[in-house]
């Protein structure tokens, strides 16, 4: 923290007044279900994005980041409410915080005081662990406090999601921002994305760790592939609704799907829907198993989730598949699956303490042999959601 403060003061010649933090997330199970109204089960991580700030007397918002070289200064009078109104030469990272500030403007809040802002993130870049949600949520959390807006954590998650839709053009669900806003140390969030009702479930696994492995794959989840999946799910809902009216795929039980899925004439939409219906059910069963201390069942459902994301949702690819499929062969691994949007990014696994060294070695070596890339392994620490830290 002292390093961050020194960096702030060196950059702005202004003492830090307040410090905020919001975490990245890892999703244990329930993938590509959020924008289909289903269950997800993510946890906040101990790494995330710090935001240090202080008032300035310049009637501007000034942005800098320790992760990006570009800075920006925007007069309060010119703060954009939409991406189209934003200056075209803005560094792309600034669009994320600015997109959140725009949501406050749209809700009628007005800025009369300038601020200097410094961001610093320690979420591994490009890992699919929601570094952008952490930037959005830390911004929304800080401005909620500065403006005394009194918004709930769920409202702040919605602000982050709206910003992601507008800024990045990704029609994402609410999971990442919700986990970053509502996370709790040593708990996962069992969230029903239709209603935003949620339950914090303790994740205290005796002798087992949550291990994240990063593919460092050159493939990334792009907005095109993601938005195409969202559209295919809409197609499935439309076609199903001709025989059984529904507003989202998560409304279907497995039995409903078996009865009505003949109405989905598009074969791709059919497979996407089959994944979603199965994944919602798996997530419900996995949480029930965890509550009963049945980690074996939880792990098996994680493996089934990966297979469905690989074969029906088609969001894995060679790197994620090699990691997960190798992990399944290692003694002491209870379950392993891709986590997040897919294509590149990470897998998440439940590994017995005594198997962790073998896991790293066997999975790491085979991964390099198969792909020529080097994976990174982290033992996940489940942390709290967004918070203010004493400056
Ligand atoms: C990305 C999105 C989330 C969610 C996941 C897949 O992380 O931002 O809303 O859809 O992909 O589960």
JSON list of N, CA and C and ligand atoms in Angstrom, two decimals, residues 25 27 30-35 40 128 130 161 164 170-177 221 226 338 340-342, ligand 1:
[
{"chain": "A", "resi": 25, "resn": "UNK", "atom": "N", "xyz": [-12.80, -12.46, -9.69]},
{"chain": "A", "resi": 25, "resn": "UNK", "atom": "CA", "xyz": [-13.61, -13.60, -9.22]},
{"chain": "A", "resi": 25, "resn": "UNK", "atom": "C", "xyz": [-13.19, -14.87, -9.94]},
{"chain": "A", "resi": 27, "resn": "UNK", "atom": "N", "xyz": [-15.33, -18.53, -10.91]},
{"chain": "A", "resi": 27, "resn": "UNK", "atom": "CA", "xyz": [-16.64, -19.18, -10.82]},
{"chain": "A", "resi": 27, "resn": "UNK", "atom": "C", "xyz": [-16.42, -20.68, -10.63]},
{"chain": "A", "resi": 30, "resn": "UNK", "atom": "N", "xyz": [-21.53, -23.20, -12.97]},
{"chain": "A", "resi": 30, "resn": "UNK", "atom": "CA", "xyz": [-22.66, -22.37, -13.43]},
{"chain": "A", "resi": 30, "resn": "UNK", "atom": "C", "xyz": [-22.13, -21.40, -14.48]},
{"chain": "A", "resi": 31, "resn": "UNK", "atom": "N", "xyz": [-21.75, -21.94, -15.65]},
{"chain": "A", "resi": 31, "resn": "UNK", "atom": "CA", "xyz": [-21.10, -21.10, -16.66]},
{"chain": "A", "resi": 31, "resn": "UNK", "atom": "C", "xyz": [-22.04, -20.85, -17.84]},
{"chain": "A", "resi": 32, "resn": "UNK", "atom": "N", "xyz": [-22.07, -19.60, -18.28]},
{"chain": "A", "resi": 32, "resn": "UNK", "atom": "CA", "xyz": [-22.94, -19.16, -19.37]},
{"chain": "A", "resi": 32, "resn": "UNK", "atom": "C", "xyz": [-24.42, -19.40, -19.01]},
{"chain": "A", "resi": 33, "resn": "UNK", "atom": "N", "xyz": [-24.69, -19.32, -17.74]},
{"chain": "A", "resi": 33, "resn": "UNK", "atom": "CA", "xyz": [-26.07, -19.43, -17.26]},
{"chain": "A", "resi": 33, "resn": "UNK", "atom": "C", "xyz": [-26.61, -18.07, -16.84]},
{"chain": "A", "resi": 34, "resn": "UNK", "atom": "N", "xyz": [-25.71, -17.10, -16.53]},
{"chain": "A", "resi": 34, "resn": "UNK", "atom": "CA", "xyz": [-26.20, -15.85, -15.92]},
{"chain": "A", "resi": 34, "resn": "UNK", "atom": "C", "xyz": [-27.14, -15.08, -16.84]},
{"chain": "A", "resi": 35, "resn": "UNK", "atom": "N", "xyz": [-26.73, -14.94, -18.14]},
{"chain": "A", "resi": 35, "resn": "UNK", "atom": "CA", "xyz": [-27.60, -14.18, -19.05]},
{"chain": "A", "resi": 35, "resn": "UNK", "atom": "C", "xyz": [-28.78, -15.03, -19.53]},
{"chain": "A", "resi": 40, "resn": "UNK", "atom": "N", "xyz": [-25.48, -19.25, -10.77]},
{"chain": "A", "resi": 40, "resn": "UNK", "atom": "CA", "xyz": [-24.01, -19.24, -10.85]},
{"chain": "A", "resi": 40, "resn": "UNK", "atom": "C", "xyz": [-23.49, -19.43, -9.43]},
{"chain": "A", "resi": 128, "resn": "UNK", "atom": "N", "xyz": [-9.12, -14.05, -17.56]},
{"chain": "A", "resi": 128, "resn": "UNK", "atom": "CA", "xyz": [-10.56, -14.33, -17.44]},
{"chain": "A", "resi": 128, "resn": "UNK", "atom": "C", "xyz": [-11.00, -14.36, -15.99]},
{"chain": "A", "resi": 130, "resn": "UNK", "atom": "N", "xyz": [-11.82, -11.62, -14.39]},
{"chain": "A", "resi": 130, "resn": "UNK", "atom": "CA", "xyz": [-12.64, -10.42, -14.22]},
{"chain": "A", "resi": 130, "resn": "UNK", "atom": "C", "xyz": [-11.89, -9.19, -13.73]},
{"chain": "A", "resi": 161, "resn": "UNK", "atom": "N", "xyz": [-22.14, -3.76, -14.87]},
{"chain": "A", "resi": 161, "resn": "UNK", "atom": "CA", "xyz": [-22.60, -4.56, -16.01]},
{"chain": "A", "resi": 161, "resn": "UNK", "atom": "C", "xyz": [-23.04, -3.64, -17.16]},
{"chain": "A", "resi": 164, "resn": "UNK", "atom": "N", "xyz": [-20.08, -2.34, -18.90]},
{"chain": "A", "resi": 164, "resn": "UNK", "atom": "CA", "xyz": [-19.46, -3.38, -19.75]},
{"chain": "A", "resi": 164, "resn": "UNK", "atom": "C", "xyz": [-20.24, -3.51, -21.07]},
{"chain": "A", "resi": 170, "resn": "UNK", "atom": "N", "xyz": [-19.89, -6.02, -24.79]},
{"chain": "A", "resi": 170, "resn": "UNK", "atom": "CA", "xyz": [-20.14, -7.43, -24.44]},
{"chain": "A", "resi": 170, "resn": "UNK", "atom": "C", "xyz": [-21.47, -7.49, -23.70]},
{"chain": "A", "resi": 171, "resn": "UNK", "atom": "N", "xyz": [-22.39, -8.30, -24.23]},
{"chain": "A", "resi": 171, "resn": "UNK", "atom": "CA", "xyz": [-23.73, -8.39, -23.62]},
{"chain": "A", "resi": 171, "resn": "UNK", "atom": "C", "xyz": [-23.68, -9.35, -22.44]},
{"chain": "A", "resi": 172, "resn": "UNK", "atom": "N", "xyz": [-22.76, -9.08, -21.50]},
{"chain": "A", "resi": 172, "resn": "UNK", "atom": "CA", "xyz": [-22.48, -10.03, -20.42]},
{"chain": "A", "resi": 172, "resn": "UNK", "atom": "C", "xyz": [-23.64, -10.10, -19.42]},
{"chain": "A", "resi": 173, "resn": "UNK", "atom": "N", "xyz": [-23.65, -11.18, -18.66]},
{"chain": "A", "resi": 173, "resn": "UNK", "atom": "CA", "xyz": [-24.56, -11.29, -17.53]},
{"chain": "A", "resi": 173, "resn": "UNK", "atom": "C", "xyz": [-24.02, -10.51, -16.35]},
{"chain": "A", "resi": 174, "resn": "UNK", "atom": "N", "xyz": [-24.60, -10.77, -15.19]},
{"chain": "A", "resi": 174, "resn": "UNK", "atom": "CA", "xyz": [-24.28, -9.98, -13.99]},
{"chain": "A", "resi": 174, "resn": "UNK", "atom": "C", "xyz": [-23.23, -10.64, -13.11]},
{"chain": "A", "resi": 175, "resn": "UNK", "atom": "N", "xyz": [-22.85, -11.88, -13.42]},
{"chain": "A", "resi": 175, "resn": "UNK", "atom": "CA", "xyz": [-22.06, -12.65, -12.46]},
{"chain": "A", "resi": 175, "resn": "UNK", "atom": "C", "xyz": [-20.77, -11.96, -11.99]},
{"chain": "A", "resi": 176, "resn": "UNK", "atom": "N", "xyz": [-19.98, -11.45, -12.92]},
{"chain": "A", "resi": 176, "resn": "UNK", "atom": "CA", "xyz": [-18.64, -10.99, -12.54]},
{"chain": "A", "resi": 176, "resn": "UNK", "atom": "C", "xyz": [-18.73, -9.78, -11.60]},
{"chain": "A", "resi": 177, "resn": "UNK", "atom": "N", "xyz": [-19.55, -8.82, -11.99]},
{"chain": "A", "resi": 177, "resn": "UNK", "atom": "CA", "xyz": [-19.69, -7.60, -11.19]},
{"chain": "A", "resi": 177, "resn": "UNK", "atom": "C", "xyz": [-20.37, -7.92, -9.85]},
{"chain": "A", "resi": 221, "resn": "UNK", "atom": "N", "xyz": [-11.53, -14.53, -24.98]},
{"chain": "A", "resi": 221, "resn": "UNK", "atom": "CA", "xyz": [-12.96, -14.42, -25.21]},
{"chain": "A", "resi": 221, "resn": "UNK", "atom": "C", "xyz": [-13.21, -13.07, -25.88]},
{"chain": "A", "resi": 226, "resn": "UNK", "atom": "N", "xyz": [-18.85, -14.23, -27.74]},
{"chain": "A", "resi": 226, "resn": "UNK", "atom": "CA", "xyz": [-19.73, -14.20, -26.57]},
{"chain": "A", "resi": 226, "resn": "UNK", "atom": "C", "xyz": [-21.14, -13.78, -27.00]},
{"chain": "A", "resi": 338, "resn": "UNK", "atom": "N", "xyz": [-13.11, -25.50, -16.95]},
{"chain": "A", "resi": 338, "resn": "UNK", "atom": "CA", "xyz": [-12.84, -24.11, -17.35]},
{"chain": "A", "resi": 338, "resn": "UNK", "atom": "C", "xyz": [-13.69, -23.18, -16.49]},
{"chain": "A", "resi": 340, "resn": "UNK", "atom": "N", "xyz": [-15.21, -19.00, -16.19]},
{"chain": "A", "resi": 340, "resn": "UNK", "atom": "CA", "xyz": [-15.36, -17.71, -16.88]},
{"chain": "A", "resi": 340, "resn": "UNK", "atom": "C", "xyz": [-15.91, -17.91, -18.28]},
{"chain": "A", "resi": 341, "resn": "UNK", "atom": "N", "xyz": [-15.65, -16.95, -19.14]},
{"chain": "A", "resi": 341, "resn": "UNK", "atom": "CA", "xyz": [-16.26, -16.95, -20.47]},
{"chain": "A", "resi": 341, "resn": "UNK", "atom": "C", "xyz": [-15.73, -18.04, -21.38]},
{"chain": "A", "resi": 342, "resn": "UNK", "atom": "N", "xyz": [-14.43, -18.39, -21.24]},
{"chain": "A", "resi": 342, "resn": "UNK", "atom": "CA", "xyz": [-13.85, -19.46, -22.05]},
{"chain": "A", "resi": 342, "resn": "UNK", "atom": "C", "xyz": [-12.89, -19.00, -23.12]},
{"chain": "B", "resi": 1, "resn": "LIG", "atom": "C1", "xyz": [-18.08, -13.79, -18.72]},
{"chain": "B", "resi": 1, "resn": "LIG", "atom": "C2", "xyz": [-19.26, -12.84, -18.48]},
{"chain": "B", "resi": 1, "resn": "LIG", "atom": "C3", "xyz": [-20.18, -13.38, -17.39]},
{"chain": "B", "resi": 1, "resn": "LIG", "atom": "C4", "xyz": [-20.58, -14.83, -17.67]},
{"chain": "B", "resi": 1, "resn": "LIG", "atom": "C5", "xyz": [-19.34, -15.68, -17.98]},
{"chain": "B", "resi": 1, "resn": "LIG", "atom": "C6", "xyz": [-19.71, -17.08, -18.40]},
{"chain": "B", "resi": 1, "resn": "LIG", "atom": "O1", "xyz": [-17.26, -13.82, -17.58]},
{"chain": "B", "resi": 1, "resn": "LIG", "atom": "O2", "xyz": [-18.80, -11.57, -18.13]},
{"chain": "B", "resi": 1, "resn": "LIG", "atom": "O3", "xyz": [-21.32, -12.56, -17.29]},
{"chain": "B", "resi": 1, "resn": "LIG", "atom": "O4", "xyz": [-21.52, -14.92, -18.69]},
{"chain": "B", "resi": 1, "resn": "LIG", "atom": "O5", "xyz": [-18.55, -15.09, -19.00]},
{"chain": "B", "resi": 1, "resn": "LIG", "atom": "O6", "xyz": [-20.33, -17.76, -17.35]}
]
